[in-house]
């Protein structure tokens, strides 16, 4: 089905307005908020800290443990509080998207806990969560090779677009959602999922859109971190 | 290791209290500042608020649904309060289903609202015996720097004050579309929690103080009328303690009320 013009009048390669802030949760070792359009994710990092029960400990490297959760009033129809199959899976893929950059070998036997909560949802929540989590890890001072930026791309009707909103995800003419996370410095893809149908060419086109999007997010993430540490030199 | 740190903490708190002082410079009866309320923080809730007391931060969202009444109150709507102590908000909280502390928090907030008859539940009846409004009040802790109870109760009443009923078509809610009709909120109960540390009555405990306290009392007020009490902590309180706590809490409840719009 033809998708002539985006519901919110954006260009096909235009993302929704974004904002990011670091240090939003005082008690955490590191924390961050990432907003894209009406989607708001917050993440807090605790650790590296002792891991119990002991049999989970790895003497060669620390482990990263990510938890993803949508709060009950983040969506129009109340979501029952607590974990479900979807959030469990997203916790896992989030972990795997961040693992390649976190230098856990420096912290044997410990755990780095990352808690991600979606405060308000309008599509793209797992990507927003990954963006926030990677900033929170950096804010916590966990050694990292790079940040991780994530954006959802996809196909709405006959068009390849970046940053689908909820209305586009629900497009009657068919929508394919492709969440992508990248480590911008070496362009490696650390999260890739897809629901729908695309050709190989369309997928490659979508991935190149995602790359451009991640570069923009990367700048915002870096700026937010710089802002958080501004002035610390003089203290 | 931890117990040593805790002991040092404790002896510091106690030595200051002997001089009538607290670790953050407050007087015994003072709440932390600033106390702030931000309204309508969520686009998808029918009403919501973020409350901060010092560094403690709590968000509350209210969602409405249509359901069946309880058999013993066929012409009344229902309220359901849940609380989650998010592990994001404190190194002491763990993932998993709500534990005892989260359940207690939700129930203290629930009782303040329910027992003061803050919401006119009869007005939430749509068809007697068949259809009523269910009011879900969901509490999420964002940063636990102490006294989550008072912050949660304040955020709950602030969120309720903003609720607009959603549009209904063919007995189904049209989510995302609100009417101009407000929730029948007739009272605004305020809950204040006082702690007891080594014989001293202290208001609005910080995390370090909570770890040192022997007992606490949460009091829900509407004006000077008491609508709910919850005694917590592992030691007892004397009647004298309780009287002091009520006086200190009543004064503070008036200050908290001023923050509500």
Short mmCIF file of C-alpha atoms in Angstrom, two decimals:
data_model
loop_
_atom_site.label_atom_id
_atom_site.label_comp_id
_atom_site.label_asym_id
_atom_site.label_seq_id
_atom_site.Cartn_x
_atom_site.Cartn_y
_atom_site.Cartn_z
CA UNK A 1 0.00 0.00 0.00
CA UNK A 2 1.17 3.49 -0.78
CA UNK A 3 2.35 5.65 2.09
CA UNK A 4 2.50 9.05 0.46
CA UNK A 5 3.27 11.36 3.33
CA UNK A 6 4.30 10.65 6.93
CA UNK A 7 1.53 11.09 9.50
CA UNK A 8 3.48 13.76 11.34
CA UNK A 9 4.80 15.39 8.17
CA UNK A 10 8.41 14.36 8.75
CA UNK A 11 10.75 13.65 5.85
CA UNK A 12 11.49 9.96 5.31
CA UNK A 13 14.94 10.32 6.85
CA UNK A 14 13.91 12.73 9.58
CA UNK A 15 13.92 11.64 13.21
CA UNK A 16 11.64 13.02 15.88
CA UNK A 17 13.08 15.72 18.20
CA UNK A 18 15.49 14.24 20.70
CA UNK A 19 16.88 15.24 24.05
CA UNK A 20 19.23 13.58 26.50
CA UNK A 21 20.31 14.21 30.05
CA UNK A 22 22.78 12.52 32.32
CA UNK A 23 22.62 12.24 36.12
CA UNK A 24 18.85 12.08 36.53
CA UNK A 25 18.91 9.59 39.42
CA UNK A 26 21.10 10.72 42.28
CA UNK A 27 21.42 7.44 44.14
CA UNK A 28 22.59 5.49 41.12
CA UNK A 29 26.25 5.19 40.17
CA UNK A 30 25.28 6.43 36.74
CA UNK A 31 22.01 7.47 35.13
CA UNK A 32 20.55 9.03 32.01
CA UNK A 33 17.34 10.00 30.26
CA UNK A 34 16.83 9.77 26.52
CA UNK A 35 13.76 11.17 24.79
CA UNK A 36 12.80 10.78 21.15
CA UNK A 37 9.43 12.26 20.22
CA UNK A 38 6.98 11.16 22.92
CA UNK A 39 9.08 8.16 23.94
CA UNK A 40 11.00 8.68 27.18
CA UNK A 41 13.47 6.16 28.60
CA UNK A 42 15.46 6.42 31.81
CA UNK A 43 18.32 4.16 32.82
CA UNK A 44 20.27 3.71 36.02
CA UNK A 45 23.50 1.78 36.56
CA UNK A 46 24.60 0.18 39.81
CA UNK A 47 28.01 -1.41 39.95
CA UNK A 48 30.35 -2.98 39.35
CA UNK A 49 29.19 -4.62 42.58
CA UNK A 50 29.35 -8.00 44.24
CA UNK A 51 27.33 -10.64 42.46
CA UNK A 52 25.17 -13.07 44.42
CA UNK A 53 24.40 -15.93 44.43
CA UNK A 54 28.08 -16.74 44.15
CA UNK A 55 27.76 -19.46 41.53
CA UNK A 56 26.79 -16.80 39.01
CA UNK A 57 30.17 -15.11 39.42
CA UNK A 58 32.70 -15.35 36.62
CA UNK A 59 36.35 -15.15 37.74
CA UNK A 60 37.40 -14.00 34.27
CA UNK A 61 35.09 -11.06 33.82
CA UNK A 62 32.17 -9.21 35.28
CA UNK A 63 28.69 -9.67 33.94
CA UNK A 64 26.30 -7.10 32.56
CA UNK A 65 22.69 -7.53 33.65
CA UNK A 66 20.03 -5.44 31.90
CA UNK A 67 16.46 -5.09 32.97
CA UNK A 68 13.86 -3.45 30.73
CA UNK A 69 10.42 -2.45 31.94
CA UNK A 70 7.54 -0.26 30.81
CA UNK A 71 5.74 1.51 33.61
CA UNK A 72 2.01 0.90 33.85
CA UNK A 73 0.95 4.32 32.60
CA UNK A 74 3.53 4.61 29.82
CA UNK A 75 0.95 3.32 27.33
CA UNK A 76 -2.67 4.28 26.57
CA UNK A 77 -4.14 1.05 27.95
CA UNK A 78 -2.74 0.35 31.43
CA UNK A 79 -0.02 -2.27 31.39
CA UNK A 80 0.00 -4.64 34.32
CA UNK A 81 3.06 -3.75 36.41
CA UNK A 82 5.99 -6.12 36.38
CA UNK A 83 7.89 -8.24 33.84
CA UNK A 84 6.43 -10.17 30.94
CA UNK A 85 7.82 -12.19 28.01
CA UNK A 86 8.38 -9.11 25.90
CA UNK A 87 10.29 -7.19 28.56
CA UNK A 88 12.38 -10.24 29.40
CA UNK A 89 13.48 -10.60 25.79
CA UNK A 90 14.22 -6.90 25.44
CA UNK A 91 16.35 -7.05 28.59
CA UNK A 92 18.36 -9.82 26.96
CA UNK A 93 18.88 -8.14 23.56
CA UNK A 94 19.73 -4.87 25.30
CA UNK A 95 22.41 -6.68 27.26
CA UNK A 96 23.81 -8.13 24.06
CA UNK A 97 23.76 -4.78 22.32
CA UNK A 98 25.83 -3.18 25.10
CA UNK A 99 28.14 -6.09 25.93
CA UNK A 100 30.61 -5.53 23.05
CA UNK A 101 31.63 -2.10 24.35
CA UNK A 102 31.72 -2.65 28.11
CA UNK A 103 35.13 -3.75 29.38
CA UNK A 104 33.92 -6.23 31.92
CA UNK A 105 37.20 -8.15 31.99
CA UNK A 106 38.43 -5.45 34.37
CA UNK A 107 35.89 -6.46 37.00
CA UNK A 108 35.96 -10.22 37.59
CA UNK A 109 33.27 -11.71 39.84
CA UNK A 110 31.12 -8.58 39.78
CA UNK A 111 27.90 -7.49 38.17
CA UNK A 112 26.98 -4.24 36.50
CA UNK A 113 23.24 -3.77 36.82
CA UNK A 114 21.40 -1.65 34.29
CA UNK A 115 17.76 -0.80 34.96
CA UNK A 116 15.80 0.70 32.09
CA UNK A 117 12.31 2.06 32.52
CA UNK A 118 10.09 3.42 29.82
CA UNK A 119 8.24 6.35 31.34
CA UNK A 120 6.27 7.19 28.23
CA UNK A 121 5.94 5.07 25.11
CA UNK A 122 5.34 6.02 21.51
CA UNK A 123 7.32 3.37 19.57
CA UNK A 124 11.07 2.87 19.56
CA UNK A 125 11.26 2.17 23.28
CA UNK A 126 13.95 -0.51 23.19
CA UNK A 127 16.21 1.75 21.14
CA UNK A 128 15.61 4.71 23.45
CA UNK A 129 16.38 2.40 26.36
CA UNK A 130 19.69 1.34 24.82
CA UNK A 131 20.65 4.98 24.15
CA UNK A 132 19.91 5.89 27.77
CA UNK A 133 21.64 2.78 29.15
CA UNK A 134 24.84 3.39 27.23
CA UNK A 135 25.00 6.97 28.53
CA UNK A 136 24.28 5.79 32.08
CA UNK A 137 27.14 3.27 31.86
CA UNK A 138 29.52 5.99 30.72
CA UNK A 139 28.24 8.29 33.45
CA UNK A 140 28.92 5.55 36.02
CA UNK A 141 32.52 5.51 34.87
CA UNK A 142 32.40 1.94 33.60
CA UNK A 143 35.26 1.62 31.09
CA UNK A 144 33.85 1.41 27.56
CA UNK A 145 35.30 1.20 24.09
CA UNK A 146 32.51 3.30 22.67
CA UNK A 147 28.94 4.39 23.28
CA UNK A 148 26.05 2.52 21.72
CA UNK A 149 23.42 4.41 19.74
CA UNK A 150 20.15 2.84 18.64
CA UNK A 151 17.31 3.78 16.35
CA UNK A 152 14.42 1.99 14.78
CA UNK A 153 14.11 2.05 11.00
CA UNK A 154 11.62 0.25 8.85
CA UNK A 155 9.17 0.15 6.06
CA UNK A 156 5.78 1.83 6.26
CA UNK A 157 3.61 0.94 3.29
CA UNK A 158 6.04 1.25 0.38
CA UNK A 159 8.50 3.65 2.02
CA UNK A 160 11.71 3.10 3.97
CA UNK A 161 11.67 5.47 6.92
CA UNK A 162 13.60 6.22 10.07
CA UNK A 163 12.21 6.40 13.61
CA UNK A 164 8.67 5.01 13.20
CA UNK A 165 6.12 6.42 15.59
CA UNK A 166 3.23 4.38 16.99
CA UNK A 167 0.84 5.49 14.29
CA UNK A 168 3.27 4.31 11.62
CA UNK A 169 3.92 1.01 13.39
CA UNK A 170 0.16 0.42 13.26
CA UNK A 171 -0.19 1.49 9.60
CA UNK A 172 -2.94 -0.60 8.03
CA UNK A 173 -1.03 -0.95 4.80
CA UNK A 174 1.66 -2.87 6.65
CA UNK A 175 4.68 -1.77 8.62
CA UNK A 176 8.01 -3.44 9.21
CA UNK A 177 9.93 -2.40 12.29
CA UNK A 178 13.71 -2.84 12.40
CA UNK A 179 15.37 -1.77 15.64
CA UNK A 180 19.12 -1.29 15.14
CA UNK A 181 21.92 -0.50 17.59
CA UNK A 182 25.41 0.46 16.51
CA UNK A 183 28.77 1.28 17.97
CA UNK A 184 29.39 4.42 15.94
CA UNK A 185 33.19 4.36 16.09
CA UNK A 186 33.58 1.08 14.19
CA UNK A 187 30.10 0.83 12.70
CA UNK A 188 29.30 -2.54 14.16
CA UNK A 189 25.68 -3.53 14.56
CA UNK A 190 24.96 -4.86 18.04
CA UNK A 191 21.17 -5.08 17.89
CA UNK A 192 19.15 -6.13 14.91
CA UNK A 193 15.58 -7.32 14.97
CA UNK A 194 12.83 -7.26 12.39
CA UNK A 195 9.11 -7.84 12.32
CA UNK A 196 7.38 -7.73 8.96
CA UNK A 197 8.61 -8.18 5.42
CA UNK A 198 11.36 -6.54 3.39
CA UNK A 199 13.63 -7.38 0.47
CA UNK A 200 17.39 -7.53 0.89
CA UNK A 201 17.75 -4.21 -0.94
CA UNK A 202 15.20 -2.57 1.33
CA UNK A 203 16.96 -3.90 4.40
CA UNK A 204 20.29 -2.49 3.23
CA UNK A 205 18.67 0.85 2.52
CA UNK A 206 17.12 0.84 5.99
CA UNK A 207 20.46 -0.01 7.58
CA UNK A 208 22.16 2.91 5.88
CA UNK A 209 19.42 5.16 7.23
CA UNK A 210 20.00 3.68 10.68
CA UNK A 211 23.71 4.43 10.42
CA UNK A 212 23.01 8.09 9.73
CA UNK A 213 20.51 8.21 12.58
CA UNK A 214 22.93 6.61 15.03
CA UNK A 215 25.57 9.18 14.13
CA UNK A 216 23.13 11.96 15.08
CA UNK A 217 22.22 10.23 18.33
CA UNK A 218 25.91 9.67 19.12
CA UNK A 219 26.50 13.44 19.02
CA UNK A 220 23.57 14.06 21.36
CA UNK A 221 24.81 11.39 23.76
CA UNK A 222 28.32 12.79 23.78
CA UNK A 223 27.04 16.31 24.36
CA UNK A 224 24.87 15.20 27.29
CA UNK A 225 27.85 13.49 28.90
CA UNK A 226 30.06 16.51 28.36
CA UNK A 227 27.39 18.74 29.92
CA UNK A 228 27.22 16.49 32.98
CA UNK A 229 30.94 16.69 33.60
CA UNK A 230 31.27 20.36 32.75
CA UNK A 231 33.00 22.33 35.46
CA UNK A 232 34.25 19.26 37.30
CA UNK A 233 37.81 20.10 36.29
CA UNK A 234 37.78 23.24 38.36
CA UNK A 235 36.51 21.68 41.54
CA UNK B 1 32.23 -4.06 56.49
CA UNK B 2 28.80 -2.65 55.94
CA UNK B 3 27.89 -2.96 59.59
CA UNK B 4 30.96 -0.92 60.57
CA UNK B 5 29.92 1.84 58.21
CA UNK B 6 26.42 1.68 59.56
CA UNK B 7 27.64 1.89 63.15
CA UNK B 8 29.71 4.98 62.39
CA UNK B 9 26.75 6.51 60.64
CA UNK B 10 24.56 5.70 63.59
CA UNK B 11 26.87 7.15 66.22
CA UNK B 12 27.24 10.33 64.17
CA UNK B 13 23.48 10.73 63.84
CA UNK B 14 23.01 10.09 67.56
CA UNK B 15 25.73 12.49 68.69
CA UNK B 16 24.16 15.26 66.60
CA UNK B 17 20.65 14.49 67.84
CA UNK B 18 21.82 14.95 71.42
CA UNK B 19 22.49 18.56 70.46
CA UNK B 20 19.16 18.82 68.66
CA UNK B 21 20.81 18.68 65.23
CA UNK B 22 20.67 16.48 62.15
CA UNK B 23 23.26 15.34 59.62
CA UNK B 24 21.95 17.63 56.91
CA UNK B 25 21.55 20.67 59.16
CA UNK B 26 17.77 20.51 59.54
CA UNK B 27 15.88 20.96 62.77
CA UNK B 28 14.10 17.85 64.07
CA UNK B 29 10.71 18.90 62.77
CA UNK B 30 11.81 20.18 59.36
CA UNK B 31 11.16 18.56 56.00
CA UNK B 32 13.83 18.65 53.33
CA UNK B 33 13.60 21.36 50.71
CA UNK B 34 12.64 21.85 48.03
CA UNK B 35 9.30 20.06 47.99
CA UNK B 36 8.01 20.23 44.45
CA UNK B 37 5.14 18.87 42.40
CA UNK B 38 5.18 18.65 38.64
CA UNK B 39 1.78 17.89 37.15
CA UNK B 40 0.85 15.86 34.07
CA UNK B 41 4.23 14.34 33.43
CA UNK B 42 2.75 11.53 31.33
CA UNK B 43 0.79 11.84 28.10
CA UNK B 44 -0.73 8.39 28.43
CA UNK B 45 -1.97 8.61 32.02
CA UNK B 46 -5.36 10.16 32.78
CA UNK B 47 -3.58 12.10 35.51
CA UNK B 48 0.01 12.08 36.75
CA UNK B 49 2.51 13.88 38.92
CA UNK B 50 6.13 13.88 39.97
CA UNK B 51 6.92 14.81 43.55
CA UNK B 52 10.32 15.56 45.02
CA UNK B 53 11.11 15.99 48.69
CA UNK B 54 14.76 16.93 48.79
CA UNK B 55 16.43 14.31 46.60
CA UNK B 56 13.62 11.77 46.98
CA UNK B 57 11.62 11.49 43.78
CA UNK B 58 8.41 9.57 43.08
CA UNK B 59 6.12 9.49 40.06
CA UNK B 60 2.48 8.48 40.11
CA UNK B 61 0.16 7.85 37.20
CA UNK B 62 -3.59 7.27 37.31
CA UNK B 63 -5.28 5.07 34.72
CA UNK B 64 -9.02 4.45 34.47
CA UNK B 65 -10.84 1.40 33.24
CA UNK B 66 -14.42 0.19 33.19
CA UNK B 67 -15.14 -2.88 35.27
CA UNK B 68 -17.67 -4.68 37.42
CA UNK B 69 -18.39 -3.51 40.98
CA UNK B 70 -17.78 -5.66 44.04
CA UNK B 71 -20.97 -7.48 45.15
CA UNK B 72 -20.98 -5.66 48.51
CA UNK B 73 -20.79 -2.21 46.90
CA UNK B 74 -22.73 -2.48 43.64
CA UNK B 75 -23.02 1.28 43.18
CA UNK B 76 -19.43 2.29 43.88
CA UNK B 77 -16.30 2.61 41.80
CA UNK B 78 -13.05 1.07 43.02
CA UNK B 79 -9.54 2.31 43.66
CA UNK B 80 -6.49 0.10 43.30
CA UNK B 81 -3.11 1.36 44.48
CA UNK B 82 0.11 -0.39 43.50
CA UNK B 83 3.68 0.59 44.25
CA UNK B 84 6.96 -0.55 42.79
CA UNK B 85 10.23 0.09 44.56
CA UNK B 86 12.24 0.20 41.36
CA UNK B 87 15.76 -1.17 41.70
CA UNK B 88 16.73 1.83 39.58
CA UNK B 89 15.93 4.09 42.53
CA UNK B 90 18.14 2.57 45.21
CA UNK B 91 21.01 0.08 45.55
CA UNK B 92 18.93 -1.61 48.26
CA UNK B 93 16.00 -2.56 46.01
CA UNK B 94 15.96 -5.74 43.97
CA UNK B 95 14.13 -6.83 40.85
CA UNK B 96 11.10 -9.04 41.21
CA UNK B 97 7.46 -8.92 42.16
CA UNK B 98 6.47 -6.32 44.79
CA UNK B 99 7.80 -7.37 48.17
CA UNK B 100 6.52 -6.55 51.61
CA UNK B 101 7.84 -3.00 51.68
CA UNK B 102 6.32 -2.12 48.31
CA UNK B 103 3.00 -3.64 49.36
CA UNK B 104 3.01 -1.74 52.63
CA UNK B 105 3.77 1.52 50.81
CA UNK B 106 0.86 0.97 48.41
CA UNK B 107 -1.50 0.12 51.25
CA UNK B 108 -0.56 3.15 53.34
CA UNK B 109 -1.26 5.42 50.36
CA UNK B 110 -4.47 3.49 49.62
CA UNK B 111 -5.79 3.88 53.16
CA UNK B 112 -5.14 7.62 53.27
CA UNK B 113 -7.25 8.06 50.14
CA UNK B 114 -9.90 5.47 50.99
CA UNK B 115 -10.49 6.29 54.64
CA UNK B 116 -10.64 10.06 54.15
CA UNK B 117 -13.22 9.35 51.42
CA UNK B 118 -11.14 11.54 49.15
CA UNK B 119 -12.93 10.19 46.07
CA UNK B 120 -16.72 10.07 45.95
CA UNK B 121 -16.90 6.45 44.84
CA UNK B 122 -20.68 6.57 44.28
CA UNK B 123 -20.09 9.06 41.48
CA UNK B 124 -17.88 6.48 39.79
CA UNK B 125 -20.82 4.16 39.28
CA UNK B 126 -21.95 3.92 35.65
CA UNK B 127 -24.69 1.24 35.89
CA UNK B 128 -25.41 -0.08 39.43
CA UNK B 129 -24.39 -3.72 39.82
CA UNK B 130 -22.88 -3.80 36.36
CA UNK B 131 -20.47 -1.11 35.39
CA UNK B 132 -18.20 1.17 37.38
CA UNK B 133 -15.00 3.13 36.95
CA UNK B 134 -11.87 1.45 38.28
CA UNK B 135 -9.19 3.92 39.32
CA UNK B 136 -5.65 2.53 39.15
CA UNK B 137 -3.10 4.57 41.06
CA UNK B 138 0.41 3.35 40.24
CA UNK B 139 3.41 4.54 42.24
CA UNK B 140 6.97 4.29 40.94
CA UNK B 141 10.00 5.35 42.97
CA UNK B 142 12.64 7.19 40.95
CA UNK B 143 15.17 8.09 43.62
CA UNK B 144 14.98 6.88 47.20
CA UNK B 145 16.70 9.35 49.48
CA UNK B 146 14.27 8.58 52.32
CA UNK B 147 10.61 9.02 53.22
CA UNK B 148 9.05 7.43 50.14
CA UNK B 149 5.73 7.21 51.99
CA UNK B 150 5.05 10.94 52.20
CA UNK B 151 6.34 11.60 48.68
CA UNK B 152 4.15 8.79 47.28
CA UNK B 153 1.01 9.90 49.11
CA UNK B 154 1.51 13.48 47.95
CA UNK B 155 2.18 12.39 44.38
CA UNK B 156 -0.92 10.17 44.42
CA UNK B 157 -3.24 12.96 45.50
CA UNK B 158 -1.56 15.40 43.09
CA UNK B 159 -2.04 12.94 40.21
CA UNK B 160 -5.67 12.32 41.20
CA UNK B 161 -6.33 16.06 41.18
CA UNK B 162 -5.42 16.16 37.48
CA UNK B 163 -7.47 13.18 36.30
CA UNK B 164 -9.91 13.67 33.46
CA UNK B 165 -12.25 10.84 32.58
CA UNK B 166 -11.56 9.23 29.20
CA UNK B 167 -14.08 9.22 26.40
CA UNK B 168 -16.39 6.19 26.28
CA UNK B 169 -18.05 4.74 23.20
CA UNK B 170 -20.25 1.61 23.33
CA UNK B 171 -19.05 0.94 26.90
CA UNK B 172 -15.46 0.89 25.71
CA UNK B 173 -12.82 3.47 26.56
CA UNK B 174 -11.39 5.43 23.68
CA UNK B 175 -7.82 5.65 24.91
CA UNK B 176 -5.99 8.86 24.23
CA UNK B 177 -9.14 10.98 24.27
CA UNK B 178 -10.07 12.66 27.51
CA UNK B 179 -13.31 14.45 28.33
CA UNK B 180 -13.44 17.66 30.38
CA UNK B 181 -15.00 15.73 33.26
CA UNK B 182 -12.83 15.51 36.37
CA UNK B 183 -12.61 12.78 38.96
CA UNK B 184 -14.97 13.42 41.94
CA UNK B 185 -12.09 14.26 44.28
CA UNK B 186 -13.69 15.83 47.32
CA UNK B 187 -10.81 15.80 49.80
CA UNK B 188 -7.07 16.03 49.68
CA UNK B 189 -5.56 13.84 52.43
CA UNK B 190 -1.91 14.48 53.32
CA UNK B 191 0.30 11.83 54.87
CA UNK B 192 3.20 12.74 57.14
CA UNK B 193 5.67 10.27 58.58
CA UNK B 194 7.59 10.86 61.80
CA UNK B 195 10.43 8.69 63.02
CA UNK B 196 11.85 7.89 66.40
CA UNK B 197 15.60 7.80 66.79
CA UNK B 198 17.00 7.23 70.29
CA UNK B 199 14.05 8.86 71.99
CA UNK B 200 13.91 11.81 69.57
CA UNK B 201 10.94 12.44 67.34
CA UNK B 202 12.16 13.43 63.88
CA UNK B 203 10.29 14.42 60.71
CA UNK B 204 10.95 13.33 57.12
CA UNK B 205 13.80 10.88 57.61
CA UNK B 206 16.60 10.65 55.08
CA UNK B 207 17.93 7.22 54.05
CA UNK B 208 20.70 7.26 56.65
CA UNK B 209 18.26 8.27 59.35
CA UNK B 210 15.81 5.55 58.28
CA UNK B 211 18.54 2.97 58.80
CA UNK B 212 19.05 4.27 62.34
CA UNK B 213 15.43 4.79 63.38
CA UNK B 214 13.72 2.42 65.78
CA UNK B 215 10.12 3.16 64.85
CA UNK B 216 8.02 5.39 62.65
CA UNK B 217 4.44 6.55 62.44
CA UNK B 218 2.65 7.59 59.25
CA UNK B 219 -0.42 9.73 59.73
CA UNK B 220 -2.95 10.68 57.05
CA UNK B 221 -4.68 13.97 57.76
CA UNK B 222 -7.58 15.84 56.32
CA UNK B 223 -7.21 19.11 58.15
CA UNK B 224 -6.67 18.03 61.75
CA UNK B 225 -8.69 14.85 61.44
CA UNK B 226 -6.70 11.63 61.37
CA UNK B 227 -7.86 9.13 58.76
CA UNK B 228 -5.15 6.49 58.74
CA UNK B 229 -2.21 5.43 60.83
CA UNK B 230 0.61 3.03 60.23
CA UNK B 231 3.22 2.30 62.83
CA UNK B 232 6.40 0.86 61.36
CA UNK B 233 9.84 -0.15 62.52
CA UNK B 234 10.92 -2.83 64.93
CA UNK B 235 10.61 -1.00 68.27
CA UNK B 236 7.65 0.34 70.19
CA UNK B 237 6.26 3.82 70.73
CA UNK B 238 4.90 5.33 73.95
CA UNK B 239 1.63 7.26 74.04
CA UNK B 240 3.76 10.29 74.72
CA UNK B 241 5.78 9.62 71.53
CA UNK B 242 2.57 9.27 69.54
CA UNK B 243 1.22 12.56 70.83
CA UNK B 244 4.43 14.34 69.88
CA UNK B 245 4.42 12.69 66.48
CA UNK B 246 0.85 13.72 65.76
CA UNK B 247 1.58 17.33 66.70
CA UNK B 248 4.71 17.47 64.57
CA UNK B 249 3.00 15.71 61.67
CA UNK B 250 -0.08 17.94 61.78
CA UNK B 251 2.06 21.07 61.47
CA UNK B 252 4.02 19.62 58.61
CA UNK B 253 0.90 18.43 56.82
CA UNK B 254 -0.18 22.04 56.52
CA UNK B 255 3.12 22.93 54.90
CA UNK B 256 2.81 20.04 52.44
CA UNK B 257 -0.75 21.05 51.62
CA UNK B 258 0.46 24.49 50.55
CA UNK B 259 2.56 22.87 47.84
CA UNK B 260 -0.55 21.33 46.25
CA UNK B 261 -2.34 23.57 43.79
#
